[in-house]
Coordinates of C-alpha atoms in Angstrom, one line a residue:
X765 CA 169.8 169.6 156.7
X766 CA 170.3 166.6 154.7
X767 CA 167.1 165.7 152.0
X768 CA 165.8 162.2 152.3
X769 CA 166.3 160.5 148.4
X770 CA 163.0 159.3 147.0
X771 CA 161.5 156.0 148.1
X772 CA 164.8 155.3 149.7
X773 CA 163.6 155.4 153.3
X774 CA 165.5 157.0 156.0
X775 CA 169.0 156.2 154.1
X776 CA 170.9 158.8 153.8
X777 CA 173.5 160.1 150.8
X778 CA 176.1 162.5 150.9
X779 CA 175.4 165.5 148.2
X780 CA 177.1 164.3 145.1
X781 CA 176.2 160.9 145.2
X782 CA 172.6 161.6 145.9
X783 CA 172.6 163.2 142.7
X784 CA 173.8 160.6 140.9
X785 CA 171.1 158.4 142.0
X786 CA 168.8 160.4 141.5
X787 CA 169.5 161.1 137.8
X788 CA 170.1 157.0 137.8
X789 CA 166.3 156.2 139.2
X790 CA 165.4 159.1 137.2
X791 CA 165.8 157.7 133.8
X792 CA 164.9 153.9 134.6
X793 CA 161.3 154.2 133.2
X794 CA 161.9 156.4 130.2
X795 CA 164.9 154.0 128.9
X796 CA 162.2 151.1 129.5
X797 CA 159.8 152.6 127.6
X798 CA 162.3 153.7 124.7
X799 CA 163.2 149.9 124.5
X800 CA 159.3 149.1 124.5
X801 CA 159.1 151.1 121.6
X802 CA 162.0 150.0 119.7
X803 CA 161.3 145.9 120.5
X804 CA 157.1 147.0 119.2
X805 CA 158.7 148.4 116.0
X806 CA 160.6 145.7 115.4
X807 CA 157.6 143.5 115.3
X808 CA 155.7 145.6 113.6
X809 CA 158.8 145.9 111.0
X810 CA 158.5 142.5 110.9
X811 CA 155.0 142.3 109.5
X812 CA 155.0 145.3 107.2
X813 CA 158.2 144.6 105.7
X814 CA 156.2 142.1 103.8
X815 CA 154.8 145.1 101.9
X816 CA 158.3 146.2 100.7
X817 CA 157.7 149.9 99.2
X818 CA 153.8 150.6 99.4
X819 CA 154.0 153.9 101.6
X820 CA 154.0 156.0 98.9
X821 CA 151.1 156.4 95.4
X822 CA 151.9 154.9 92.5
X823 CA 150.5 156.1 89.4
X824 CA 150.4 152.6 87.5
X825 CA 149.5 154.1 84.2
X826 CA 152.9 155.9 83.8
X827 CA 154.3 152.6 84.9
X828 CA 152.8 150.5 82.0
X829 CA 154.3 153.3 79.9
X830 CA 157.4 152.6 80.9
X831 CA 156.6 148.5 80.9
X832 CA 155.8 149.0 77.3
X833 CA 158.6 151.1 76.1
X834 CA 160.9 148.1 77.6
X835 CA 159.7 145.3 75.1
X836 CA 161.1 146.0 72.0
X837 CA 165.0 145.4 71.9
X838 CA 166.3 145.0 68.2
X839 CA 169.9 143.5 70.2
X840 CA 167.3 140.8 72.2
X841 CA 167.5 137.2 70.9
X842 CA 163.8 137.4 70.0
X843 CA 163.1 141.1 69.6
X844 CA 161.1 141.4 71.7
X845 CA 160.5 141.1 75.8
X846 CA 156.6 140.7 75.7
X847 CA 156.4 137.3 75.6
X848 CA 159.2 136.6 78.3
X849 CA 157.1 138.9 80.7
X850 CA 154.3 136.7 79.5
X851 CA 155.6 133.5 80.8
X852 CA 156.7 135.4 84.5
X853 CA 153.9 136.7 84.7
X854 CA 152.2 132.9 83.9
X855 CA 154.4 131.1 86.1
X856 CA 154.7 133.9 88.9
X857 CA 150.5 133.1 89.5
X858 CA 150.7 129.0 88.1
X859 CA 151.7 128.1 91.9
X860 CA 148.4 128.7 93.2
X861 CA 146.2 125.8 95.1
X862 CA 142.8 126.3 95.9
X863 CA 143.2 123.3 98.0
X864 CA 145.1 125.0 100.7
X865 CA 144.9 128.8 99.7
X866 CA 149.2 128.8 98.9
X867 CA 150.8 129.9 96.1
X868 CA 150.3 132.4 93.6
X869 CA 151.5 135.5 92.2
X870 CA 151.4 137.5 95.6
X871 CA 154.9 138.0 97.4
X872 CA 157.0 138.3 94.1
X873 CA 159.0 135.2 95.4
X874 CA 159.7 134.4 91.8
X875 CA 162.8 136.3 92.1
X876 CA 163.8 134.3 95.5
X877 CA 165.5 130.8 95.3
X878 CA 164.3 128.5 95.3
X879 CA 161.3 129.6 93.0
X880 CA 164.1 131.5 90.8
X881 CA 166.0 128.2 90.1
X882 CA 163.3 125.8 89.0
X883 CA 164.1 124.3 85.8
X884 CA 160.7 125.7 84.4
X885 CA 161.6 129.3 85.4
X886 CA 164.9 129.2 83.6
X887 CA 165.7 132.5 81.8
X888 CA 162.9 134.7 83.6
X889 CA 166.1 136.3 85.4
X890 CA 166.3 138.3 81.9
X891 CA 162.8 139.4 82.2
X892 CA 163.6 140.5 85.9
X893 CA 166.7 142.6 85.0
X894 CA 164.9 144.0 82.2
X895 CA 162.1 145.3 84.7
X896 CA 164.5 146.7 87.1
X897 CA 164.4 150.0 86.2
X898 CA 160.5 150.3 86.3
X899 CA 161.2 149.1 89.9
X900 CA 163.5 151.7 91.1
X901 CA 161.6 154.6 88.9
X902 CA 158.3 154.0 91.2
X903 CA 158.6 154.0 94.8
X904 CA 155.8 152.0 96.2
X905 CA 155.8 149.6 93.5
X906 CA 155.8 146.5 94.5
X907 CA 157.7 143.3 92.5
X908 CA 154.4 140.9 93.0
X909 CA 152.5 144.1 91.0
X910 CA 155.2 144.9 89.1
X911 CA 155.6 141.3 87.5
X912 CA 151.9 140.6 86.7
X913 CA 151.3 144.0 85.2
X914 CA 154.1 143.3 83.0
X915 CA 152.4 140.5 81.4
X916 CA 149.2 142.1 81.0
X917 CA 150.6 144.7 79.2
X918 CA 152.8 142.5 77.2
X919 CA 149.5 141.0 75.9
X920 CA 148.0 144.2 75.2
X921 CA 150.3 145.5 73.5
X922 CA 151.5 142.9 71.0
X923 CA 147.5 142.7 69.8
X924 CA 145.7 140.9 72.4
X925 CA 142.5 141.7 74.5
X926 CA 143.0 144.5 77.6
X927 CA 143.3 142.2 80.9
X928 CA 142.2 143.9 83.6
X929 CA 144.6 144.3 86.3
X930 CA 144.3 146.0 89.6
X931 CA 147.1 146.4 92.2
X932 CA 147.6 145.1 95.6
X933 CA 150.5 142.8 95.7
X934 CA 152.5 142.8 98.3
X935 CA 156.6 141.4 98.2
X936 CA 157.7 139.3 100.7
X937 CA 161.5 139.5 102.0
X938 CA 162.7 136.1 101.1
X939 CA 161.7 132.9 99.7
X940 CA 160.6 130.6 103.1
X941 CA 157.2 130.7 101.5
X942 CA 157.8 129.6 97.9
X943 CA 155.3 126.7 97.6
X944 CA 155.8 123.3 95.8
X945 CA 158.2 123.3 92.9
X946 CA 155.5 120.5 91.4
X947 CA 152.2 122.6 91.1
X948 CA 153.3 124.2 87.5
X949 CA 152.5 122.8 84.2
X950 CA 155.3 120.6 82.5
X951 CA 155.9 119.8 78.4
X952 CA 155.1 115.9 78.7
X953 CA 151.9 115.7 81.3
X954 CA 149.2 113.8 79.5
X955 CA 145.4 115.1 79.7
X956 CA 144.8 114.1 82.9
X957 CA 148.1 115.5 84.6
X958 CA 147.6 118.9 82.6
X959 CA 143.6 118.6 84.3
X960 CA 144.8 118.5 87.7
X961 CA 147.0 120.9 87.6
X962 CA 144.8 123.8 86.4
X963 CA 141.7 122.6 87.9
X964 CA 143.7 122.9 91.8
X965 CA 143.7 126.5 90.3
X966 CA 140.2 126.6 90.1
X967 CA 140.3 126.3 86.1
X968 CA 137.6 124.1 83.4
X969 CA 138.7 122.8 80.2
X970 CA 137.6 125.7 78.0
X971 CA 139.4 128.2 80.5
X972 CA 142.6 125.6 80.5
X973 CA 142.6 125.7 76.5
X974 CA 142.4 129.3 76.6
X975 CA 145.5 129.7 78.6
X976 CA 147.7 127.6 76.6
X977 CA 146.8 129.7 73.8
X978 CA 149.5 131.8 75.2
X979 CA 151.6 130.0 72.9
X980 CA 150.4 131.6 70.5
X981 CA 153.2 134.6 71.9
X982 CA 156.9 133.7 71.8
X983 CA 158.9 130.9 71.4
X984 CA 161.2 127.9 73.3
X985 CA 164.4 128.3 74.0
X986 CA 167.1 125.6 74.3
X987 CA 169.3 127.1 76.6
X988 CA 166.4 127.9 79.0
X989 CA 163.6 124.9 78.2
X990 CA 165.5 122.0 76.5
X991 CA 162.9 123.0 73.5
X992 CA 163.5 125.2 70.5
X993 CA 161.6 127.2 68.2
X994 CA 158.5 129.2 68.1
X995 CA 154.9 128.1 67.9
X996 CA 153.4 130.3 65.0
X997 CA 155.1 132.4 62.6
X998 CA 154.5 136.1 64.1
X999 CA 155.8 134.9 67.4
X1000 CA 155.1 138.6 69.2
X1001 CA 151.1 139.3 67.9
X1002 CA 148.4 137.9 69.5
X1003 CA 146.2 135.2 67.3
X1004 CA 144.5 132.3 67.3
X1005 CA 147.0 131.0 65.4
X1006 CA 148.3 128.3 67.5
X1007 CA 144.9 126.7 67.4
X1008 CA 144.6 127.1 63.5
X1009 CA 147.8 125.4 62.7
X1010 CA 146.8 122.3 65.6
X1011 CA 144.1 121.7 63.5
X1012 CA 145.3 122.2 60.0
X1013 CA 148.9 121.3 59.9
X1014 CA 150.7 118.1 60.4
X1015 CA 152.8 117.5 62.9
X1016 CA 155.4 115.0 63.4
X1017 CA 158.0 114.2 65.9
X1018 CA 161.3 116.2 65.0
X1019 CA 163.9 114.2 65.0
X1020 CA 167.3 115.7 67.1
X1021 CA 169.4 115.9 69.9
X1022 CA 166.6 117.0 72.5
X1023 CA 163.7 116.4 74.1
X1024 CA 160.5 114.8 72.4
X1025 CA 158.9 117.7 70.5
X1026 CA 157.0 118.1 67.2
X1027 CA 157.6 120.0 64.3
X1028 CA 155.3 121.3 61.2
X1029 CA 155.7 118.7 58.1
X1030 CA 155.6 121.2 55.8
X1031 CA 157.7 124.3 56.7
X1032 CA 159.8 122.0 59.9
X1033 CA 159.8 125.3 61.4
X1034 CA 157.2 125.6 64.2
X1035 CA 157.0 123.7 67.6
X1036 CA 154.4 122.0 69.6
X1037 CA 154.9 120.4 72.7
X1038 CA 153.4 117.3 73.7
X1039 CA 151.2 119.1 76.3
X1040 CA 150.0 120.8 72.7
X1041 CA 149.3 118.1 71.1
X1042 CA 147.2 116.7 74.0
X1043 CA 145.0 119.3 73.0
X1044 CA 143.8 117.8 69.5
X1045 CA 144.1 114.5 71.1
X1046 CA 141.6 115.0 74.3
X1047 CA 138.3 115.0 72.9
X1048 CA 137.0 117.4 75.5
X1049 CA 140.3 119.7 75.1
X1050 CA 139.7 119.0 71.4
X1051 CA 135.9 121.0 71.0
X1052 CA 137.7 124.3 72.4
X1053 CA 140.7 124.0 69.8
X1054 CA 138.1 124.0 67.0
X1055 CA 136.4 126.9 68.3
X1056 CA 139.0 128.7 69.1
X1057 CA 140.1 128.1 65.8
X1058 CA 137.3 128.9 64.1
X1059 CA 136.5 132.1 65.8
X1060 CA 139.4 134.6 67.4
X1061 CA 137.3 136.5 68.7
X1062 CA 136.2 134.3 71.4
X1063 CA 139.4 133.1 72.2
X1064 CA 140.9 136.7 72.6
X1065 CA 137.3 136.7 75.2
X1066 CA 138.2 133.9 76.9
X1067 CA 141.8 134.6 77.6
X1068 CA 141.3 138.1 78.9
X1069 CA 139.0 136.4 81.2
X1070 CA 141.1 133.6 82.3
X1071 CA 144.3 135.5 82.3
X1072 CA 142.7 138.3 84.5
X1073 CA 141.7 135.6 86.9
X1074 CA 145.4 133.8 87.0
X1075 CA 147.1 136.6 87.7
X1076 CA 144.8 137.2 91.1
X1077 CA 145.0 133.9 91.8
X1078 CA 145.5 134.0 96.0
X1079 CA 145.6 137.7 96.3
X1080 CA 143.2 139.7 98.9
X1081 CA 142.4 143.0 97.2
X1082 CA 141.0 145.7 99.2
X1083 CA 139.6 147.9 96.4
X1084 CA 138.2 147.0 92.7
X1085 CA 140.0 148.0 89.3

C-alpha cells in the first residue's frame, strides 16, 4: 500500500521519487533559517566591525612599554618620535565640534583618506608606520586607543606631567565619517579664528594657551608644514620654554623662500608661527603666556588637564581610568 506524502493530499508518488520530495520539503526550513542566521550576522558584522579587534584584553601598561621604547631613533631626522606622536595624537582629537557632537579622536580615521591627506596631517604617516608594530603585538588594540595613548606617553616620557588616559576607542573601517577638513587649527588664523576654533571644542583662553604650549616639544618641518625649525632649543623635554622665549626674545620675520614665519634675533635659530605670536599680541591670550612663563608648574597643571580632556573629546567611555 502506497503512503500518502505529507500535506500533499491524496497525490500520489511512486517510491523513489517520494523520497526525493520528501528529503526536498524536508530541508526547506532549516536552509531558511541557516540563511536567517547568516543575513543577522552580517548586520550584526556590520555594526561591530566598527570595533576592529576589542574581543580580546589588552594589558595597556605593557603597551606604553612598548610605545615608549619606539621614540628614540638615533637614524630619525629629529631623534626622536615623541613629538610626531604628539601632533597625531593633537590632530587625531582637534576635529571635534561640540556643536554637532562629530569629530574627534574616536574611529582612528586619521589613517583613512581623506583625513590622512590633509595638508596639516602631512608626515603623521611616519608616526603611523612607526606604531605598527604595537598594533599587531596587542590583539584588541584598537588604532583610535592606540594613537592617543601614543601621545600621552610621548609627553610623559620626554618630562612632562602624567595625562591620564583611559581606553575605549573604537576604529571604524573606512573614512565615510572623517568630518570637516576646516575644524583644525592653521599657522596664520588671527585671535579670533584661533578662539573659534578651540572654543567649538569646548576650550577657554587659558586652556587654548595651554595647548599650544605643545610647542614647546618638536619642531616644523618643510617637507611636511611649509615651516622649518624648532621652537625651543631642547626640542624633545617638556618646558615652559616656549612661553619664556615669547616673552623675552625678539622676534622678527625671517626672511626666505617660505611661508611667513618668525625667527629669534639673536640666535635666528628658533621658530614661531604667527598663530604664536598671536599669543603675546592678544591681551587676553597674553595674561596666560606670562604665567605660564613665570611659573612651569602651572602650565605642566594645566596641560595635563587640557590634553587629557582633547584626547576624549567625542568618545563615550563605559568605565573610569
Amino acid at each position: 500500500m502506497l503512503l500518502k506524502p505529507p500535506f500533499e493530499g491524496a497525490h500520489i508518488f511512486p517510491k523513489t521519487k517520494r523520497r526525493q520530495w520528501y528529503y526536498k520539503k524536508r530541508f526547506i526550513i532549516p536552509i531558511s533559517l541557516l540563511m536567517a542566521i547568516i543575513i543577522a550576522a552580517a548586520i550584526v558584522g556590520s555594526v561591530l566591525g566598527t570595533r576592529s579587534r576589542t574581543i580580546h584584553q589588552v594589558d595597556y601598561t605593557k603597551v606604553k612599554q612598548s610605545i615608549a621604547a619606539l621614540m628614540e631613533d638615533k637614524d630619525y631626522v629629529d631623534g626622536n618620535y615623541g613629538p610626531l606622536f604628539i601632533r597625531m595624537g593633537w590632530l587625531a582629537s582637534g576635529t571635534y565640534s561640540q556643536n554637532d557632537s562629530t569629530g574627534g579622536s574616536n574611529g582612528g580615521c586619521i589613517r583613512f583618506e581623506p583625513q590622512s591627506t590633509w595638508p596639516v596631517n602631512n608626515g603623521l604617516d611616519i608616526a603611523r608606520d612607526r606604531l605598527e608594530s604595537v598594533y599587531r603585538d596587542y590583539p584588541g588594540l584598537t588604532y583610535a586607543d592606540l594613537y592617543t595613548l601614543a601621545a600621552a606617553v610621548a609627553v610623559e616620557k620626554m618630562g612632562g606631567p602624567t595625562i591620564k588616559w583611559r581606553q575605549g576607542r573604537v576604529d571604524f573601517k573606512n573614512g565615510k565619517d572623517s568630518p570637516p577638513s576646516n575644524r583644525l587649527p592653521s599657522a596664520s588664523q588671527n585671535a579670533q579664528t584661533i578662539r573659534n576654533i578651540f572654543n567649538r571644542m569646548g576650550f577657554d583662553d587659558r586652556e587654548i594657551v595651554a595647548l599650544i604650549g605643545a610647542h614647546s616639544l618638536g619642531r616644523c618641518h618643510k617637507n611636511r608644514s611649509n615651516f622649518e625649525g624648532p621652537w625651543t632649543l631642547t626640542p624633545t623635554t617638556f618646558s615652559n620654554e616656549f612661553f619664556r622665549g615669547l616673552l623675552e626674545d625678539t622676534w622678527e620675520e625671517r626672511n626666505w623662500q617660505g611661508p611667513t614665519q618668525f625667527e629669534d634675533v639673536q640666535t635666528k635659530s628658533l621658530l614661531r608661527l604667527p598663530s604664536d605670536i598671536i599669543l603675546i599680541e592678544d591681551p587676553q591670550f597674553k595674561i596666560y603666556v606670562i604665567e605660564y612663563a613665570n611659573n612651569g608648574s602651572q602650565f605642566a597643571t594645566d596641560f595635563a588637564n587640557a590634553f587629557e580632556k582633547l584626547l576624549e573629546l567625542g568618545v563615550e567611555f563605559s568605565g573610569t581610568y
